[in-house]
PDB file of C-alpha atoms in Angstrom:
ATOM      1  CA  UNK N   1     -57.437 -17.041 -18.398  1.00  0.00           C
ATOM      2  CA  UNK N   2     -54.345 -18.357 -16.691  1.00  0.00           C
ATOM      3  CA  UNK N   3     -51.881 -16.449 -18.809  1.00  0.00           C
ATOM      4  CA  UNK N   4     -51.910 -13.582 -21.258  1.00  0.00           C
ATOM      5  CA  UNK N   5     -52.417 -14.083 -24.989  1.00  0.00           C
ATOM      6  CA  UNK N   6     -49.013 -13.697 -26.648  1.00  0.00           C
ATOM      7  CA  UNK N   7     -49.154 -11.051 -29.375  1.00  0.00           C
ATOM      8  CA  UNK N   8     -45.787 -11.813 -30.926  1.00  0.00           C
ATOM      9  CA  UNK N   9     -43.863 -14.910 -31.912  1.00  0.00           C
ATOM     10  CA  UNK N  10     -40.724 -13.919 -29.983  1.00  0.00           C
ATOM     11  CA  UNK N  11     -39.585 -16.587 -27.538  1.00  0.00           C
ATOM     12  CA  UNK N  12     -38.101 -13.994 -25.183  1.00  0.00           C
ATOM     13  CA  UNK N  13     -40.824 -13.856 -22.520  1.00  0.00           C
ATOM     14  CA  UNK N  14     -39.527 -10.659 -20.964  1.00  0.00           C
ATOM     15  CA  UNK N  15     -40.102  -8.574 -24.094  1.00  0.00           C
ATOM     16  CA  UNK N  16     -43.185 -10.289 -25.542  1.00  0.00           C
ATOM     17  CA  UNK N  17     -46.392  -8.244 -25.677  1.00  0.00           C
ATOM     18  CA  UNK N  18     -49.375 -10.028 -24.144  1.00  0.00           C
ATOM     19  CA  UNK N  19     -53.030  -9.199 -23.586  1.00  0.00           C
ATOM     20  CA  UNK N  20     -55.053 -10.988 -20.928  1.00  0.00           C
ATOM     21  CA  UNK N  21     -57.424 -10.977 -17.999  1.00  0.00           C
ATOM     22  CA  UNK N  22     -55.769 -11.143 -14.603  1.00  0.00           C
ATOM     23  CA  UNK N  23     -56.536 -10.752 -10.912  1.00  0.00           C
ATOM     24  CA  UNK N  24     -54.761  -8.246  -8.682  1.00  0.00           C
ATOM     25  CA  UNK N  25     -54.923  -7.998  -4.894  1.00  0.00           C
ATOM     26  CA  UNK N  26     -54.778  -4.310  -3.947  1.00  0.00           C
ATOM     27  CA  UNK N  27     -54.167  -3.305  -0.299  1.00  0.00           C
ATOM     28  CA  UNK N  28     -56.982  -1.243   1.258  1.00  0.00           C
ATOM     29  CA  UNK N  29     -57.035   0.651   4.531  1.00  0.00           C
ATOM     30  CA  UNK N  30     -54.320   0.420   7.164  1.00  0.00           C
ATOM     31  CA  UNK N  31     -54.919  -3.119   8.452  1.00  0.00           C
ATOM     32  CA  UNK N  32     -52.958  -4.951   5.792  1.00  0.00           C
ATOM     33  CA  UNK N  33     -56.071  -6.308   4.113  1.00  0.00           C
ATOM     34  CA  UNK N  34     -56.467  -6.463   0.352  1.00  0.00           C
ATOM     35  CA  UNK N  35     -59.275  -6.865  -2.159  1.00  0.00           C
ATOM     36  CA  UNK N  36     -59.120  -8.802  -5.400  1.00  0.00           C
ATOM     37  CA  UNK N  37     -59.657  -6.681  -8.504  1.00  0.00           C
ATOM     38  CA  UNK N  38     -60.011  -7.909 -12.059  1.00  0.00           C
ATOM     39  CA  UNK N  39     -57.803  -6.492 -14.795  1.00  0.00           C
ATOM     40  CA  UNK N  40     -57.949  -6.529 -18.579  1.00  0.00           C
ATOM     41  CA  UNK N  41     -54.464  -5.494 -19.585  1.00  0.00           C
ATOM     42  CA  UNK N  42     -52.004  -5.161 -22.402  1.00  0.00           C
ATOM     43  CA  UNK N  43     -48.553  -5.947 -20.998  1.00  0.00           C
ATOM     44  CA  UNK N  44     -45.614  -4.665 -23.042  1.00  0.00           C
ATOM     45  CA  UNK N  45     -42.809  -4.993 -20.486  1.00  0.00           C
ATOM     46  CA  UNK N  46     -42.185  -2.930 -18.514  1.00  0.00           C
ATOM     47  CA  UNK N  47     -45.466  -1.107 -19.326  1.00  0.00           C
ATOM     48  CA  UNK N  48     -49.012  -2.177 -18.508  1.00  0.00           C
ATOM     49  CA  UNK N  49     -52.162  -0.465 -19.750  1.00  0.00           C
ATOM     50  CA  UNK N  50     -55.854  -1.331 -19.739  1.00  0.00           C
ATOM     51  CA  UNK N  51     -58.686  -1.456 -17.217  1.00  0.00           C
ATOM     52  CA  UNK N  52     -59.155  -2.324 -13.566  1.00  0.00           C
ATOM     53  CA  UNK N  53     -62.558  -3.359 -12.156  1.00  0.00           C
ATOM     54  CA  UNK N  54     -63.535  -2.814  -8.515  1.00  0.00           C
ATOM     55  CA  UNK N  55     -64.836  -5.974  -6.801  1.00  0.00           C
ATOM     56  CA  UNK N  56     -68.038  -4.647  -5.187  1.00  0.00           C
ATOM     57  CA  UNK N  57     -69.260  -1.816  -7.370  1.00  0.00           C
ATOM     58  CA  UNK N  58     -68.127  -3.240 -10.713  1.00  0.00           C
ATOM     59  CA  UNK N  59     -66.724   0.196 -11.591  1.00  0.00           C
ATOM     60  CA  UNK N  60     -64.166  -0.038 -14.397  1.00  0.00           C
ATOM     61  CA  UNK N  61     -61.231   2.371 -14.445  1.00  0.00           C
ATOM     62  CA  UNK N  62     -58.585   3.004 -17.071  1.00  0.00           C
ATOM     63  CA  UNK N  63     -55.070   2.432 -15.761  1.00  0.00           C
ATOM     64  CA  UNK N  64     -51.505   2.527 -16.943  1.00  0.00           C
ATOM     65  CA  UNK N  65     -48.291   1.772 -15.164  1.00  0.00           C
ATOM     66  CA  UNK N  66     -44.809   0.295 -14.982  1.00  0.00           C
ATOM     67  CA  UNK N  67     -43.171  -2.622 -13.213  1.00  0.00           C
ATOM     68  CA  UNK N  68     -39.538  -3.402 -12.494  1.00  0.00           C
ATOM     69  CA  UNK N  69     -37.103  -5.384 -10.424  1.00  0.00           C
ATOM     70  CA  UNK N  70     -35.946  -3.862  -7.138  1.00  0.00           C
ATOM     71  CA  UNK N  71     -33.727  -6.709  -5.886  1.00  0.00           C
ATOM     72  CA  UNK N  72     -32.376 -10.018  -7.245  1.00  0.00           C
ATOM     73  CA  UNK N  73     -30.679 -12.924  -5.490  1.00  0.00           C
ATOM     74  CA  UNK N  74     -29.100 -15.676  -7.563  1.00  0.00           C
ATOM     75  CA  UNK N  75     -28.240 -19.258  -6.611  1.00  0.00           C
ATOM     76  CA  UNK N  76     -26.135 -21.973  -8.233  1.00  0.00           C
ATOM     77  CA  UNK N  77     -28.849 -24.557  -8.807  1.00  0.00           C
ATOM     78  CA  UNK N  78     -32.095 -22.687  -8.215  1.00  0.00           C
ATOM     79  CA  UNK N  79     -34.024 -19.997 -10.122  1.00  0.00           C
ATOM     80  CA  UNK N  80     -33.259 -16.419  -9.061  1.00  0.00           C
ATOM     81  CA  UNK N  81     -35.395 -14.802  -6.380  1.00  0.00           C
ATOM     82  CA  UNK N  82     -36.610 -11.309  -7.240  1.00  0.00           C
ATOM     83  CA  UNK N  83     -38.380  -8.519  -5.469  1.00  0.00           C
ATOM     84  CA  UNK N  84     -40.193  -6.073  -7.703  1.00  0.00           C
ATOM     85  CA  UNK N  85     -42.738  -3.301  -7.777  1.00  0.00           C
ATOM     86  CA  UNK N  86     -45.799  -2.512  -9.874  1.00  0.00           C
ATOM     87  CA  UNK N  87     -46.877   1.135 -10.004  1.00  0.00           C
ATOM     88  CA  UNK N  88     -50.360   1.722 -11.412  1.00  0.00           C
ATOM     89  CA  UNK N  89     -51.814   5.144 -12.194  1.00  0.00           C
ATOM     90  CA  UNK N  90     -55.584   5.593 -12.281  1.00  0.00           C
ATOM     91  CA  UNK N  91     -56.125   7.634 -15.444  1.00  0.00           C
ATOM     92  CA  UNK N  92     -59.127   9.630 -14.235  1.00  0.00           C
ATOM     93  CA  UNK N  93     -57.915  10.667 -10.782  1.00  0.00           C
ATOM     94  CA  UNK N  94     -54.168  10.416 -11.265  1.00  0.00           C
ATOM     95  CA  UNK N  95     -53.941   8.360  -8.071  1.00  0.00           C
ATOM     96  CA  UNK N  96     -50.862   6.147  -7.885  1.00  0.00           C
ATOM     97  CA  UNK N  97     -50.971   2.623  -6.464  1.00  0.00           C
ATOM     98  CA  UNK N  98     -47.726   0.844  -5.589  1.00  0.00           C
ATOM     99  CA  UNK N  99     -47.731  -2.926  -5.024  1.00  0.00           C
ATOM    100  CA  UNK N 100     -44.671  -5.020  -4.314  1.00  0.00           C
ATOM    101  CA  UNK N 101     -44.037  -8.624  -5.271  1.00  0.00           C
ATOM    102  CA  UNK N 102     -41.484 -11.121  -3.990  1.00  0.00           C
ATOM    103  CA  UNK N 103     -41.005 -14.542  -5.572  1.00  0.00           C
ATOM    104  CA  UNK N 104     -39.479 -15.884  -2.345  1.00  0.00           C
ATOM    105  CA  UNK N 105     -42.603 -15.340  -0.272  1.00  0.00           C
ATOM    106  CA  UNK N 106     -46.122 -15.141  -1.669  1.00  0.00           C
ATOM    107  CA  UNK N 107     -47.763 -14.805   1.733  1.00  0.00           C
ATOM    108  CA  UNK N 108     -50.157 -17.774   1.981  1.00  0.00           C
ATOM    109  CA  UNK N 109     -50.327 -21.537   1.779  1.00  0.00           C
ATOM    110  CA  UNK N 110     -52.519 -21.212  -1.308  1.00  0.00           C
ATOM    111  CA  UNK N 111     -49.923 -19.171  -3.139  1.00  0.00           C
ATOM    112  CA  UNK N 112     -47.112 -21.456  -2.021  1.00  0.00           C
ATOM    113  CA  UNK N 113     -49.074 -24.363  -3.473  1.00  0.00           C
ATOM    114  CA  UNK N 114     -49.546 -22.398  -6.699  1.00  0.00           C
ATOM    115  CA  UNK N 115     -45.773 -21.906  -6.912  1.00  0.00           C
ATOM    116  CA  UNK N 116     -45.215 -25.632  -6.625  1.00  0.00           C
ATOM    117  CA  UNK N 117     -47.902 -26.330  -9.235  1.00  0.00           C
ATOM    118  CA  UNK N 118     -46.345 -23.853 -11.662  1.00  0.00           C
ATOM    119  CA  UNK N 119     -42.929 -25.371 -11.061  1.00  0.00           C
ATOM    120  CA  UNK N 120     -43.976 -28.902 -11.950  1.00  0.00           C
ATOM    121  CA  UNK N 121     -46.564 -28.346 -14.704  1.00  0.00           C
ATOM    122  CA  UNK N 122     -47.609 -26.031 -17.538  1.00  0.00           C
ATOM    123  CA  UNK N 123     -50.383 -24.525 -15.415  1.00  0.00           C
ATOM    124  CA  UNK N 124     -50.178 -20.774 -14.840  1.00  0.00           C
ATOM    125  CA  UNK N 125     -51.963 -18.661 -12.248  1.00  0.00           C
ATOM    126  CA  UNK N 126     -53.975 -15.659 -13.457  1.00  0.00           C
ATOM    127  CA  UNK N 127     -52.489 -13.548 -10.645  1.00  0.00           C
ATOM    128  CA  UNK N 128     -51.036 -10.437 -12.316  1.00  0.00           C
ATOM    129  CA  UNK N 129     -48.147 -10.110  -9.874  1.00  0.00           C
ATOM    130  CA  UNK N 130     -47.067 -13.705 -10.478  1.00  0.00           C
ATOM    131  CA  UNK N 131     -47.176 -13.062 -14.231  1.00  0.00           C
ATOM    132  CA  UNK N 132     -45.064  -9.902 -13.909  1.00  0.00           C
ATOM    133  CA  UNK N 133     -42.642 -11.703 -11.606  1.00  0.00           C
ATOM    134  CA  UNK N 134     -42.079 -14.403 -14.238  1.00  0.00           C
ATOM    135  CA  UNK N 135     -41.305 -11.669 -16.751  1.00  0.00           C
ATOM    136  CA  UNK N 136     -38.759 -10.064 -14.411  1.00  0.00           C
ATOM    137  CA  UNK N 137     -37.133 -13.393 -13.497  1.00  0.00           C
ATOM    138  CA  UNK N 138     -36.383 -14.077 -17.171  1.00  0.00           C
ATOM    139  CA  UNK N 139     -35.127 -10.584 -17.963  1.00  0.00           C
ATOM    140  CA  UNK N 140     -31.406 -11.212 -17.374  1.00  0.00           C
ATOM    141  CA  UNK N 141     -31.331 -14.248 -19.663  1.00  0.00           C
ATOM    142  CA  UNK N 142     -33.322 -12.405 -22.338  1.00  0.00           C
ATOM    143  CA  UNK N 143     -30.997  -9.404 -22.023  1.00  0.00           C
ATOM    144  CA  UNK N 144     -27.951 -11.604 -22.699  1.00  0.00           C
ATOM    145  CA  UNK N 145     -29.655 -13.012 -25.813  1.00  0.00           C
ATOM    146  CA  UNK N 146     -30.648  -9.542 -27.020  1.00  0.00           C
ATOM    147  CA  UNK N 147     -27.103  -8.252 -26.582  1.00  0.00           C
ATOM    148  CA  UNK N 148     -25.848 -11.245 -28.593  1.00  0.00           C
ATOM    149  CA  UNK N 149     -28.248 -10.358 -31.428  1.00  0.00           C
ATOM    150  CA  UNK N 150     -27.201  -6.695 -31.339  1.00  0.00           C
ATOM    151  CA  UNK N 151     -23.511  -7.664 -31.499  1.00  0.00           C
ATOM    152  CA  UNK N 152     -24.210  -9.707 -34.620  1.00  0.00           C
ATOM    153  CA  UNK N 153     -25.831  -6.703 -36.309  1.00  0.00           C
ATOM    154  CA  UNK N 154     -22.945  -4.275 -35.725  1.00  0.00           C
ATOM    155  CA  UNK N 155     -21.475  -3.105 -39.018  1.00  0.00           C
ATOM    156  CA  UNK N 156     -24.442  -4.213 -41.123  1.00  0.00           C
ATOM    157  CA  UNK N 157     -25.629  -1.004 -42.735  1.00  0.00           C
ATOM    158  CA  UNK N 158     -28.415  -2.056 -45.091  1.00  0.00           C
ATOM    159  CA  UNK N 159     -31.764  -0.365 -44.355  1.00  0.00           C
ATOM    160  CA  UNK N 160     -33.457  -3.548 -43.113  1.00  0.00           C
ATOM    161  CA  UNK N 161     -30.463  -4.458 -40.933  1.00  0.00           C
ATOM    162  CA  UNK N 162     -30.422  -0.963 -39.439  1.00  0.00           C
ATOM    163  CA  UNK N 163     -34.130  -1.202 -38.634  1.00  0.00           C
ATOM    164  CA  UNK N 164     -33.756  -4.653 -37.089  1.00  0.00           C
ATOM    165  CA  UNK N 165     -30.803  -3.423 -35.018  1.00  0.00           C
ATOM    166  CA  UNK N 166     -32.928  -0.506 -33.846  1.00  0.00           C
ATOM    167  CA  UNK N 167     -35.707  -2.875 -32.805  1.00  0.00           C
ATOM    168  CA  UNK N 168     -33.252  -4.980 -30.797  1.00  0.00           C
ATOM    169  CA  UNK N 169     -31.754  -1.905 -29.155  1.00  0.00           C
ATOM    170  CA  UNK N 170     -35.249  -0.920 -28.035  1.00  0.00           C
ATOM    171  CA  UNK N 171     -35.800  -4.460 -26.752  1.00  0.00           C
ATOM    172  CA  UNK N 172     -32.529  -4.127 -24.864  1.00  0.00           C
ATOM    173  CA  UNK N 173     -33.639  -0.793 -23.409  1.00  0.00           C
ATOM    174  CA  UNK N 174     -36.937  -2.289 -22.193  1.00  0.00           C
ATOM    175  CA  UNK N 175     -35.107  -5.190 -20.546  1.00  0.00           C
ATOM    176  CA  UNK N 176     -32.722  -2.783 -18.835  1.00  0.00           C
ATOM    177  CA  UNK N 177     -35.691  -0.833 -17.501  1.00  0.00           C
ATOM    178  CA  UNK N 178     -37.145  -4.095 -16.167  1.00  0.00           C
ATOM    179  CA  UNK N 179     -33.839  -4.610 -14.368  1.00  0.00           C
ATOM    180  CA  UNK N 180     -33.923  -1.028 -13.042  1.00  0.00           C
ATOM    181  CA  UNK N 181     -31.058   0.386 -15.123  1.00  0.00           C
ATOM    182  CA  UNK N 182     -32.644   3.530 -16.525  1.00  0.00           C
ATOM    183  CA  UNK N 183     -29.377   5.219 -17.554  1.00  0.00           C
ATOM    184  CA  UNK N 184     -28.149   2.476 -19.915  1.00  0.00           C
ATOM    185  CA  UNK N 185     -31.727   1.979 -21.119  1.00  0.00           C
ATOM    186  CA  UNK N 186     -31.915   5.601 -22.235  1.00  0.00           C
ATOM    187  CA  UNK N 187     -28.628   5.265 -24.134  1.00  0.00           C
ATOM    188  CA  UNK N 188     -29.892   2.166 -26.001  1.00  0.00           C
ATOM    189  CA  UNK N 189     -33.213   3.879 -26.724  1.00  0.00           C
ATOM    190  CA  UNK N 190     -31.543   6.910 -28.312  1.00  0.00           C
ATOM    191  CA  UNK N 191     -29.124   4.749 -30.328  1.00  0.00           C
ATOM    192  CA  UNK N 192     -32.088   2.757 -31.603  1.00  0.00           C
ATOM    193  CA  UNK N 193     -33.917   5.921 -32.606  1.00  0.00           C
ATOM    194  CA  UNK N 194     -30.840   7.086 -34.533  1.00  0.00           C
ATOM    195  CA  UNK N 195     -30.709   3.775 -36.423  1.00  0.00           C
ATOM    196  CA  UNK N 196     -34.388   4.057 -37.345  1.00  0.00           C
ATOM    197  CA  UNK N 197     -33.660   7.475 -38.835  1.00  0.00           C
ATOM    198  CA  UNK N 198     -30.594   6.197 -40.741  1.00  0.00           C
ATOM    199  CA  UNK N 199     -32.548   3.245 -42.141  1.00  0.00           C
ATOM    200  CA  UNK N 200     -35.061   5.506 -43.888  1.00  0.00           C
ATOM    201  CA  UNK N 201     -37.745   2.902 -43.104  1.00  0.00           C
ATOM    202  CA  UNK N 202     -40.856   3.099 -40.947  1.00  0.00           C
ATOM    203  CA  UNK N 203     -41.157   0.775 -37.945  1.00  0.00           C
ATOM    204  CA  UNK N 204     -43.779  -1.935 -38.274  1.00  0.00           C
ATOM    205  CA  UNK N 205     -46.694  -2.287 -35.861  1.00  0.00           C
ATOM    206  CA  UNK N 206     -44.874  -4.535 -33.388  1.00  0.00           C
ATOM    207  CA  UNK N 207     -41.812  -2.304 -33.275  1.00  0.00           C
ATOM    208  CA  UNK N 208     -43.999   0.789 -32.895  1.00  0.00           C
ATOM    209  CA  UNK N 209     -45.756  -0.835 -29.935  1.00  0.00           C
ATOM    210  CA  UNK N 210     -42.408  -1.686 -28.378  1.00  0.00           C
ATOM    211  CA  UNK N 211     -41.169   1.866 -28.904  1.00  0.00           C
ATOM    212  CA  UNK N 212     -44.356   3.362 -27.504  1.00  0.00           C
ATOM    213  CA  UNK N 213     -44.015   1.298 -24.331  1.00  0.00           C
ATOM    214  CA  UNK N 214     -40.354   2.274 -24.089  1.00  0.00           C
ATOM    215  CA  UNK N 215     -41.103   5.981 -24.512  1.00  0.00           C
ATOM    216  CA  UNK N 216     -43.865   5.826 -21.890  1.00  0.00           C
ATOM    217  CA  UNK N 217     -41.595   4.209 -19.302  1.00  0.00           C
ATOM    218  CA  UNK N 218     -38.670   6.536 -20.054  1.00  0.00           C
ATOM    219  CA  UNK N 219     -41.009   9.467 -19.531  1.00  0.00           C
ATOM    220  CA  UNK N 220     -42.144   7.932 -16.235  1.00  0.00           C
ATOM    221  CA  UNK N 221     -38.474   7.808 -15.210  1.00  0.00           C
ATOM    222  CA  UNK N 222     -38.244  11.548 -15.989  1.00  0.00           C
ATOM    223  CA  UNK N 223     -36.114  11.124 -19.125  1.00  0.00           C
ATOM    224  CA  UNK N 224     -38.263  13.224 -21.414  1.00  0.00           C
ATOM    225  CA  UNK N 225     -35.468  13.767 -23.962  1.00  0.00           C
ATOM    226  CA  UNK N 226     -34.879  10.054 -24.629  1.00  0.00           C
ATOM    227  CA  UNK N 227     -38.635   9.441 -24.689  1.00  0.00           C
ATOM    228  CA  UNK N 228     -39.107  12.187 -27.262  1.00  0.00           C
ATOM    229  CA  UNK N 229     -36.357  10.751 -29.496  1.00  0.00           C
ATOM    230  CA  UNK N 230     -38.103   7.375 -29.512  1.00  0.00           C
ATOM    231  CA  UNK N 231     -41.526   8.920 -30.206  1.00  0.00           C
ATOM    232  CA  UNK N 232     -40.095  10.963 -33.067  1.00  0.00           C
ATOM    233  CA  UNK N 233     -38.613   7.797 -34.580  1.00  0.00           C
ATOM    234  CA  UNK N 234     -41.958   6.008 -34.386  1.00  0.00           C
ATOM    235  CA  UNK N 235     -43.835   8.893 -35.982  1.00  0.00           C
ATOM    236  CA  UNK N 236     -47.572   8.544 -36.654  1.00  0.00           C
ATOM    237  CA  UNK N 237     -47.561   4.828 -35.732  1.00  0.00           C
ATOM    238  CA  UNK N 238     -47.124   5.736 -32.042  1.00  0.00           C
ATOM    239  CA  UNK N 239     -50.287   4.232 -30.557  1.00  0.00           C
ATOM    240  CA  UNK N 240     -49.741   5.428 -26.992  1.00  0.00           C
ATOM    241  CA  UNK N 241     -48.425   8.955 -27.610  1.00  0.00           C
ATOM    242  CA  UNK N 242     -49.642  11.348 -24.958  1.00  0.00           C
ATOM    243  CA  UNK N 243     -50.149   8.664 -22.287  1.00  0.00           C
TER     244      UNK N 243
END
């Protein structure tokens, strides 16, 4: 499939959960060569989790990981150019695979042609890195919208408003992690957890999935305290606890 299956109705691409089948070129050896692997993944930015299949043996491995922006260049009349990184962890061996992506240079005439095709049509490549890059490119715009929503919820203290504010704070935290701002992300995550507690309500399935992804990535960034606060707020609905 050329793009993941959207699991939520939110128009903010950089926070939407998607499940899909993708391809991923993984470098092998020391000669700069790579091999195409197939992936079946749930992407809840900035977390990915699912399976990776080796090209020759057909061996399927469980994986989980994170992706984020490492550099961004903006222009007046052109889309931003981003460099990012995907870090995958093979669940069985614990081996870590790091793969960079750069929207300014995809490395081949074929991929340059794909960029042009994506720019002038609704067609989307099934290349995982291109998909993640699109998510990162849109993160700043989605962050501005999320902050606008949060500002509108300040001072609204009804239980449902508190829970919605918490959900948006967690969305904000995930977007900040995409943009490589772990410190502010942790602050938003903890504030969101506090609002869940004050609401007296349980997060729904979509919010629990968002919180689970957030807690996983915070833990990856060595912020165990913030991750634990989010997991505690989710409670028994935490589908990825212990990842």
